[in-house]
Coordinates of C-alpha atoms and ligand atoms in Angstrom, one line a residue:
X25 CA 15.1 -73.9 72.8
X26 CA 15.0 -76.8 75.2
X27 CA 15.2 -79.7 72.7
X28 CA 14.4 -82.3 75.3
X29 CA 10.8 -81.2 75.3
X30 CA 10.3 -81.7 71.6
X31 CA 12.8 -84.4 70.6
X32 CA 13.5 -88.0 71.5
X33 CA 17.1 -88.6 72.9
X34 CA 18.3 -90.1 69.7
X35 CA 17.2 -86.9 67.8
X36 CA 18.9 -84.4 70.1
X37 CA 22.2 -84.2 68.4
X38 CA 20.8 -83.5 65.0
X39 CA 18.2 -81.1 66.2
X40 CA 20.8 -79.1 68.1
X41 CA 23.0 -79.0 65.0
X42 CA 20.1 -77.5 63.0
X43 CA 19.2 -75.0 65.7
X44 CA 22.8 -73.9 65.8
X45 CA 22.6 -73.1 62.0
X46 CA 25.2 -75.8 61.1
X47 CA 25.2 -77.6 57.8
X48 CA 23.8 -81.1 57.7
X49 CA 25.0 -84.0 55.7
X50 CA 22.9 -86.0 53.1
X51 CA 22.7 -88.9 55.5
X52 CA 21.3 -86.6 58.2
X53 CA 18.8 -85.2 55.7
X54 CA 17.5 -88.8 55.0
X55 CA 17.1 -89.2 58.8
X56 CA 14.9 -86.1 58.8
X57 CA 12.6 -87.9 56.4
X58 CA 12.6 -91.2 58.2
X59 CA 12.7 -90.3 61.9
X60 CA 11.3 -86.8 62.4
X61 CA 7.6 -85.9 62.6
X62 CA 6.0 -82.9 60.7
X63 CA 5.7 -80.8 63.8
X64 CA 9.3 -81.3 64.6
X65 CA 10.4 -80.5 61.1
X66 CA 8.2 -77.3 61.2
X67 CA 10.0 -76.2 64.4
X68 CA 13.4 -76.7 62.8
X69 CA 12.6 -75.3 59.4
X70 CA 10.9 -72.1 60.8
X71 CA 14.1 -71.6 63.0
X72 CA 16.2 -71.8 59.8
X73 CA 13.9 -69.6 57.9
X74 CA 14.2 -67.0 60.7
X75 CA 17.9 -67.0 60.2
X76 CA 17.6 -66.3 56.4
X77 CA 14.7 -63.8 56.3
X78 CA 13.3 -63.2 59.8
X79 CA 9.6 -62.8 60.1
X80 CA 9.3 -61.7 56.4
X81 CA 7.5 -63.6 53.7
X82 CA 8.0 -62.2 50.2
X83 CA 5.7 -61.9 47.2
X84 CA 6.1 -60.1 43.9
X85 CA 3.9 -58.7 41.2
X86 CA 4.6 -60.5 38.0
X87 CA 3.1 -61.9 34.8
X88 CA 3.9 -65.4 33.5
X89 CA 3.8 -65.8 29.7
X90 CA 4.2 -69.1 27.9
X91 CA 5.0 -68.2 24.3
X92 CA 4.1 -71.7 22.9
X93 CA 3.0 -75.1 24.0
X94 CA 4.7 -76.8 21.1
X95 CA 7.7 -78.8 22.4
X96 CA 10.4 -81.0 20.8
X97 CA 10.7 -83.1 24.0
X98 CA 8.1 -85.6 25.3
X99 CA 8.5 -85.6 29.1
X100 CA 6.2 -88.3 30.5
X101 CA 5.0 -86.1 33.4
X102 CA 4.1 -83.1 31.2
X103 CA 0.5 -82.2 30.7
X104 CA 1.4 -79.0 29.0
X105 CA 2.7 -79.7 25.6
X106 CA 0.3 -79.6 22.6
X107 CA -1.3 -83.0 22.2
X108 CA -2.1 -82.3 18.6
X109 CA -1.8 -79.5 16.1
X110 CA -5.3 -78.4 16.9
X111 CA -4.3 -78.0 20.6
X112 CA -1.2 -76.0 19.8
X113 CA -0.6 -72.2 20.0
X114 CA 2.2 -69.8 19.2
X115 CA 2.3 -66.2 20.5
X116 CA 3.9 -63.6 18.1
X117 CA 6.2 -60.9 19.5
X118 CA 3.2 -58.5 19.3
X119 CA 0.9 -60.8 21.2
X120 CA 3.5 -60.9 24.0
X121 CA 3.9 -57.1 24.0
X122 CA 0.2 -56.7 24.1
X123 CA -0.2 -59.0 27.1
X124 CA 2.5 -57.1 29.0
X125 CA 1.0 -53.8 28.1
X126 CA -2.3 -54.8 29.6
X127 CA -0.7 -55.2 33.1
X128 CA 2.5 -53.3 32.9
X129 CA 1.6 -50.7 35.4
X130 CA 0.9 -53.4 38.0
X131 CA 3.9 -55.6 37.7
X132 CA 7.7 -55.4 38.2
X133 CA 8.6 -58.7 36.4
X134 CA 7.7 -60.7 33.4
X135 CA 8.4 -64.4 33.6
X136 CA 8.7 -66.2 30.2
X137 CA 9.1 -69.9 29.6
X138 CA 7.2 -72.4 27.5
X139 CA 7.6 -75.5 25.3
X140 CA 10.9 -76.0 23.5
X141 CA 10.0 -74.9 20.0
X142 CA 11.8 -76.8 17.1
X143 CA 12.7 -73.6 15.1
X144 CA 13.2 -70.8 17.6
X145 CA 16.8 -70.0 18.4
X146 CA 18.9 -67.5 20.4
X147 CA 18.5 -64.8 17.8
X148 CA 14.7 -65.1 17.7
X149 CA 14.5 -64.8 21.5
X150 CA 17.0 -62.0 21.6
X151 CA 14.9 -60.0 19.3
X152 CA 11.8 -60.7 21.5
X153 CA 13.7 -59.6 24.6
X154 CA 14.9 -56.4 22.9
X155 CA 11.4 -55.6 21.9
X156 CA 10.2 -56.0 25.5
X157 CA 13.1 -54.0 27.0
X158 CA 12.5 -51.2 24.5
X159 CA 8.8 -50.9 25.3
X160 CA 9.1 -51.6 29.1
X161 CA 12.7 -50.6 30.2
X162 CA 12.0 -50.9 33.9
X163 CA 10.5 -54.4 33.8
X164 CA 12.8 -57.2 35.0
X165 CA 12.8 -60.1 32.5
X166 CA 13.2 -63.5 34.0
X167 CA 13.1 -66.0 31.1
X168 CA 14.0 -69.4 29.7
X169 CA 14.9 -72.6 31.4
X170 CA 18.3 -74.2 31.0
X171 CA 16.6 -76.7 28.7
X172 CA 15.2 -74.1 26.4
X173 CA 18.5 -72.2 26.3
X174 CA 20.4 -75.4 25.5
X175 CA 18.1 -76.1 22.5
X176 CA 18.1 -72.5 21.3
X177 CA 22.0 -72.6 21.2
X178 CA 21.8 -75.7 19.1
X179 CA 19.5 -74.0 16.6
X180 CA 21.8 -71.0 16.1
X181 CA 25.0 -73.1 16.5
X182 CA 26.3 -71.2 19.5
X183 CA 28.1 -72.4 22.6
X184 CA 26.0 -72.1 25.8
X185 CA 28.3 -69.1 26.9
X186 CA 27.7 -67.3 23.6
X187 CA 23.9 -67.9 23.7
X188 CA 23.7 -66.7 27.3
X189 CA 25.8 -63.6 26.6
X190 CA 23.6 -62.7 23.6
X191 CA 20.4 -63.1 25.6
X192 CA 21.9 -61.1 28.5
X193 CA 22.9 -58.3 26.2
X194 CA 19.4 -58.3 24.7
X195 CA 17.8 -57.8 28.1
X196 CA 17.7 -61.2 30.0
X197 CA 18.0 -60.2 33.7
X198 CA 17.6 -63.7 35.3
X199 CA 16.6 -67.2 34.7
X200 CA 13.8 -69.3 36.2
X201 CA 14.5 -72.7 37.7
X202 CA 12.5 -75.1 35.5
X203 CA 13.7 -78.2 33.7
X204 CA 15.8 -79.5 36.6
X205 CA 13.3 -82.3 37.4
X206 CA 15.3 -84.8 39.3
X207 CA 19.0 -85.0 38.4
X208 CA 19.4 -88.8 39.0
X209 CA 19.9 -90.2 35.5
X210 CA 18.0 -93.4 36.2
X211 CA 14.9 -91.5 37.1
X212 CA 15.4 -89.0 34.3
X213 CA 15.3 -91.9 31.9
X214 CA 11.9 -92.9 33.2
X215 CA 10.3 -89.6 33.4
X216 CA 12.0 -87.5 30.7
X217 CA 14.2 -89.7 28.6
X218 CA 14.8 -87.2 25.8
X219 CA 15.7 -84.2 28.0
X220 CA 19.3 -83.2 28.4
X221 CA 21.1 -84.5 31.5
X222 CA 21.2 -83.1 35.0
X223 CA 24.8 -82.1 34.4
X224 CA 23.8 -80.1 31.4
X225 CA 21.2 -78.3 33.5
X226 CA 23.8 -77.5 36.2
X227 CA 26.3 -76.4 33.6
X228 CA 24.0 -73.9 31.9
X229 CA 23.2 -72.4 35.4
X230 CA 26.9 -72.3 36.3
X231 CA 27.7 -70.5 33.1
X232 CA 24.8 -68.1 33.6
X233 CA 26.0 -67.2 37.1
X234 CA 29.5 -66.6 35.8
X235 CA 28.3 -63.8 33.6
X236 CA 26.1 -62.2 36.2
X237 CA 22.7 -63.8 35.4
X238 CA 21.2 -65.1 38.7
X239 CA 18.7 -67.9 38.6
X240 CA 16.4 -70.2 40.5
X241 CA 16.4 -74.0 40.9
X242 CA 13.4 -76.4 41.0
X243 CA 12.9 -80.0 41.8
X244 CA 10.0 -82.1 40.5
X245 CA 9.2 -84.5 43.3
X246 CA 6.7 -87.1 44.3
X247 CA 6.6 -89.4 41.4
X248 CA 9.0 -92.4 41.0
X249 CA 12.1 -91.0 42.9
X250 CA 13.0 -91.9 46.4
X251 CA 14.1 -89.7 49.3
X252 CA 17.8 -90.4 48.6
X253 CA 17.4 -89.1 45.0
X254 CA 15.6 -86.0 46.3
X255 CA 18.5 -85.3 48.7
X256 CA 21.1 -86.0 46.0
X257 CA 19.4 -83.5 43.8
X258 CA 19.6 -80.9 46.5
X259 CA 23.2 -81.8 47.2
X260 CA 24.2 -81.1 43.6
X261 CA 22.5 -77.7 43.9
X262 CA 24.1 -77.0 47.2
X263 CA 27.6 -77.8 45.8
X264 CA 27.1 -75.6 42.8
X265 CA 25.8 -72.8 45.0
X266 CA 28.9 -73.0 47.2
X267 CA 30.9 -72.1 44.1
X268 CA 28.7 -69.5 42.4
X269 CA 26.2 -68.1 45.0
X270 CA 24.0 -67.4 41.9
X271 CA 20.7 -69.2 43.0
X272 CA 18.2 -66.9 44.6
X273 CA 15.5 -69.4 45.4
X274 CA 14.7 -73.1 45.5
X275 CA 11.3 -74.2 44.3
X276 CA 10.1 -77.8 45.0
X277 CA 7.3 -78.6 42.5
X278 CA 4.9 -81.4 43.5
X279 CA 4.2 -83.8 40.7
X280 CA 0.5 -83.5 39.5
X281 CA -0.9 -86.5 37.7
X282 CA -3.8 -85.3 35.6
X283 CA -3.8 -85.6 31.8
X284 CA -0.2 -86.9 31.3
X285 CA 1.5 -90.2 30.6
X286 CA 2.2 -90.7 34.3
X287 CA -1.4 -90.5 35.4
X288 CA -1.1 -94.0 36.9
X289 CA 1.4 -92.6 39.5
X290 CA -0.4 -91.5 42.7
X291 CA 0.3 -88.0 44.0
X292 CA 2.1 -87.7 47.3
X293 CA 0.2 -87.0 50.6
X294 CA 0.3 -83.4 51.9
X295 CA 2.4 -84.4 54.9
X296 CA 5.1 -85.7 52.7
X297 CA 5.1 -82.5 50.7
X298 CA 5.4 -80.4 53.8
X299 CA 8.2 -82.6 55.1
X300 CA 10.0 -82.1 51.7
X301 CA 9.7 -78.3 52.0
X302 CA 11.1 -78.3 55.6
X303 CA 14.0 -80.5 54.7
X304 CA 14.8 -78.4 51.7
X305 CA 14.9 -75.3 53.9
X306 CA 17.3 -77.1 56.4
X307 CA 19.5 -78.8 53.9
X308 CA 19.9 -76.0 51.4
X309 CA 21.6 -73.6 53.9
X310 CA 23.2 -71.5 51.1
X311 CA 20.1 -70.8 48.9
X312 CA 18.4 -67.9 50.7
X313 CA 14.8 -68.3 49.6
X314 CA 12.4 -71.2 49.5
X315 CA 9.4 -70.6 47.2
X316 CA 6.0 -72.2 47.3
X317 CA 4.6 -71.5 43.9
X318 CA 0.9 -71.1 44.9
X319 CA -0.8 -71.4 41.5
X320 CA 0.5 -75.0 41.4
X321 CA 0.1 -75.9 45.0
X322 CA -3.2 -74.2 45.9
X323 CA -3.6 -71.3 48.3
X324 CA -4.3 -73.5 51.4
X325 CA -1.2 -75.6 50.9
X326 CA 0.9 -72.5 50.2
X327 CA -0.3 -70.8 53.4
X328 CA 0.5 -74.0 55.4
X329 CA 3.9 -74.3 53.8
X330 CA 4.9 -71.0 55.6
X331 CA 5.1 -73.1 58.7
X332 CA 7.6 -75.4 57.0
X333 CA 10.3 -72.9 56.0
X334 CA 8.8 -71.2 52.9
X335 CA 9.5 -67.5 52.7
X336 CA 8.3 -66.6 49.2
X337 CA 5.0 -67.1 47.5
X338 CA 5.9 -65.8 44.0
X339 CA 3.6 -63.5 42.2
X340 CA 0.2 -62.0 42.1
X341 CA -0.7 -62.1 38.4
X342 CA -0.7 -65.3 36.4
X343 CA -2.7 -64.6 33.4
X344 CA -1.8 -67.2 30.8
X345 CA -0.1 -70.0 32.6
X346 CA -1.6 -73.4 31.8
X347 CA 1.2 -75.9 32.7
X348 CA -0.4 -76.5 36.1
X349 CA -4.2 -76.1 35.3
X350 CA -3.7 -78.8 32.7
X351 CA -1.9 -81.1 35.2
X352 CA -4.8 -80.9 37.8
X353 CA -4.4 -77.6 39.7
X354 CA -7.8 -76.0 40.2
X355 CA -6.5 -72.7 41.3
X356 CA -7.7 -69.5 39.8
X357 CA -4.3 -68.2 38.6
X358 CA -4.5 -64.6 39.8
X359 CA -4.6 -63.2 43.3
X360 CA -4.4 -59.5 44.1
X361 CA -1.9 -58.0 46.4
X362 CA -4.3 -57.5 49.3
X363 CA -5.3 -61.2 49.2
X364 CA -1.7 -62.4 49.1
X365 CA -0.8 -60.0 52.0
X366 CA -3.7 -61.3 54.0
X367 CA -2.8 -64.9 53.4
X368 CA 0.7 -64.2 54.7
X369 CA -0.3 -62.1 57.8
X370 CA -3.0 -64.6 58.8
X371 CA -0.2 -67.2 59.0
X372 CA 1.8 -65.0 61.4
X373 CA 4.3 -63.5 59.1
X374 CA 5.0 -60.0 57.7
X375 CA 4.2 -59.7 54.0
X376 CA 6.9 -57.9 52.0
X377 CA 6.9 -57.0 48.3
X378 CA 10.2 -57.8 46.7
X379 CA 11.7 -57.2 43.3
X380 CA 13.1 -60.0 41.2
X381 CA 16.4 -60.1 43.2
X382 CA 14.7 -59.9 46.6
X383 CA 15.2 -56.2 47.3
X384 CA 12.3 -54.9 49.3
X385 CA 9.8 -52.6 47.6
X386 CA 8.0 -50.2 49.8
Ligands
V47_407 O1 10.3 -77.8 34.6 C1 5.7 -79.9 34.4 C2 7.2 -78.7 36.1 C3 8.3 -76.8 35.5 C4 4.3 -80.9 35.8 O2 11.9 -70.1 38.7 C5 5.2 -80.1 36.5 O3 10.5 -68.7 39.6 C6 4.2 -80.8 38.4 O4 9.9 -74.3 36.7 N1 3.4 -81.6 37.8 C7 8.1 -75.4 34.9 N2 5.1 -80.0 37.8 C8 7.7 -74.4 36.0 C9 8.8 -73.8 36.7 C10 8.6 -72.6 37.6 C11 7.3 -72.3 38.1 C12 7.2 -71.1 38.9 C13 8.3 -70.3 39.2 C14 9.6 -70.7 38.7 C15 10.7 -69.8 39.1 C16 9.7 -71.8 37.9 O5 7.0 -77.3 35.8 C17 8.9 -77.8 34.6 C18 8.4 -79.1 35.4 O6 9.4 -79.5 36.4 N3 6.1 -79.5 35.6 N4 4.7 -80.8 34.5 C19 3.4 -81.7 36.4 N5 2.6 -82.6 35.8
SF4_408 FE1 8.5 -79.8 26.9 FE2 9.0 -78.8 29.3 FE3 6.8 -80.4 28.9 FE4 9.2 -81.5 28.9 S1 8.2 -80.4 30.6 S2 7.6 -81.8 27.3 S3 10.5 -79.9 28.0 S4 7.2 -78.3 27.9

């Protein structure tokens, strides 16, 4: 690539470094936010995506289940937790088995996370996982954020390592990336003051990776944090990944402002969102996949994000998820495989179905 055509002289050195696949520093990532245009970032991010996954864009067939919307925490950005007893729900183990049974022939993964229930501990969830594995032995179970696991361990007075081992032995195959928000403690105090710290989140994932449970990582962005805090968040993830190589995917989650206690905070512009995806792709050089979770973002944005380094659009079946519809996403939460494939090929990429650990499924 002749960088002179697309980049100003002061940008050449950094653009060349990125084209050569070299690691960039946090200061350089801030420069990408401040000094580079969206078309320039698109060029750089797609180049780095090609290194990681060529022309492929992945999707999977999964079902998201949220067992309850009752939660002990009161995150200010959350539109999801029950506002009153009348608004609350709890699924029984049988409800969950029934929901899976309805679509089991069409999925390879079940994704389970929800509110942090005050009484449900490790043993309760281990029984739930065993029930699912007994009934559907080939389904991959991706379940429970680090925040949920931390609380479950407290209920049953177990260490994090004991809790994780119990869940793994009961059928937990991997963990989703929720609960990370923004690791910066000053921001956490504003948006989710009761939630355990960023270090706690990182420690749960480190311990999960150590016993063979891979996971994802998220970042809730576009509220009261600044670019430096976004990059610091990613830097902590990059540092941990250097040690464990246990993260499969990074998922930036754009803050949605409807029906929560941060509704006065304006949502970010699409251009800023796309820049954030591109910079994540470039900066997180050791996390192989960048996921745009389309039910939250909308199909149009998700398709556009493929030009900014995204190589994964998550799943096709999203039957009972409400965390985003409540916060203002108007998406119909289900898309069939053909629609998803078309969305990817229309954007110029090759759709590839994956399993939960990114093996290709023919
Ligand atoms: O941790 C809550 C976020 C997360 C809002 O790992 C909000 O494959 C935006 O982590 N605006 C849960 N975001 C969802 C999650 C996830 C989703 C899809 C795939 C995977 C995966 C993980 O949702 C929470 C929080 O950061 N969230 N409220 C809101 N108003
Ligand atoms: Fe509970 Fe999660 Fe909502 Fe926080 S974001 S209140 S932990 S459901």
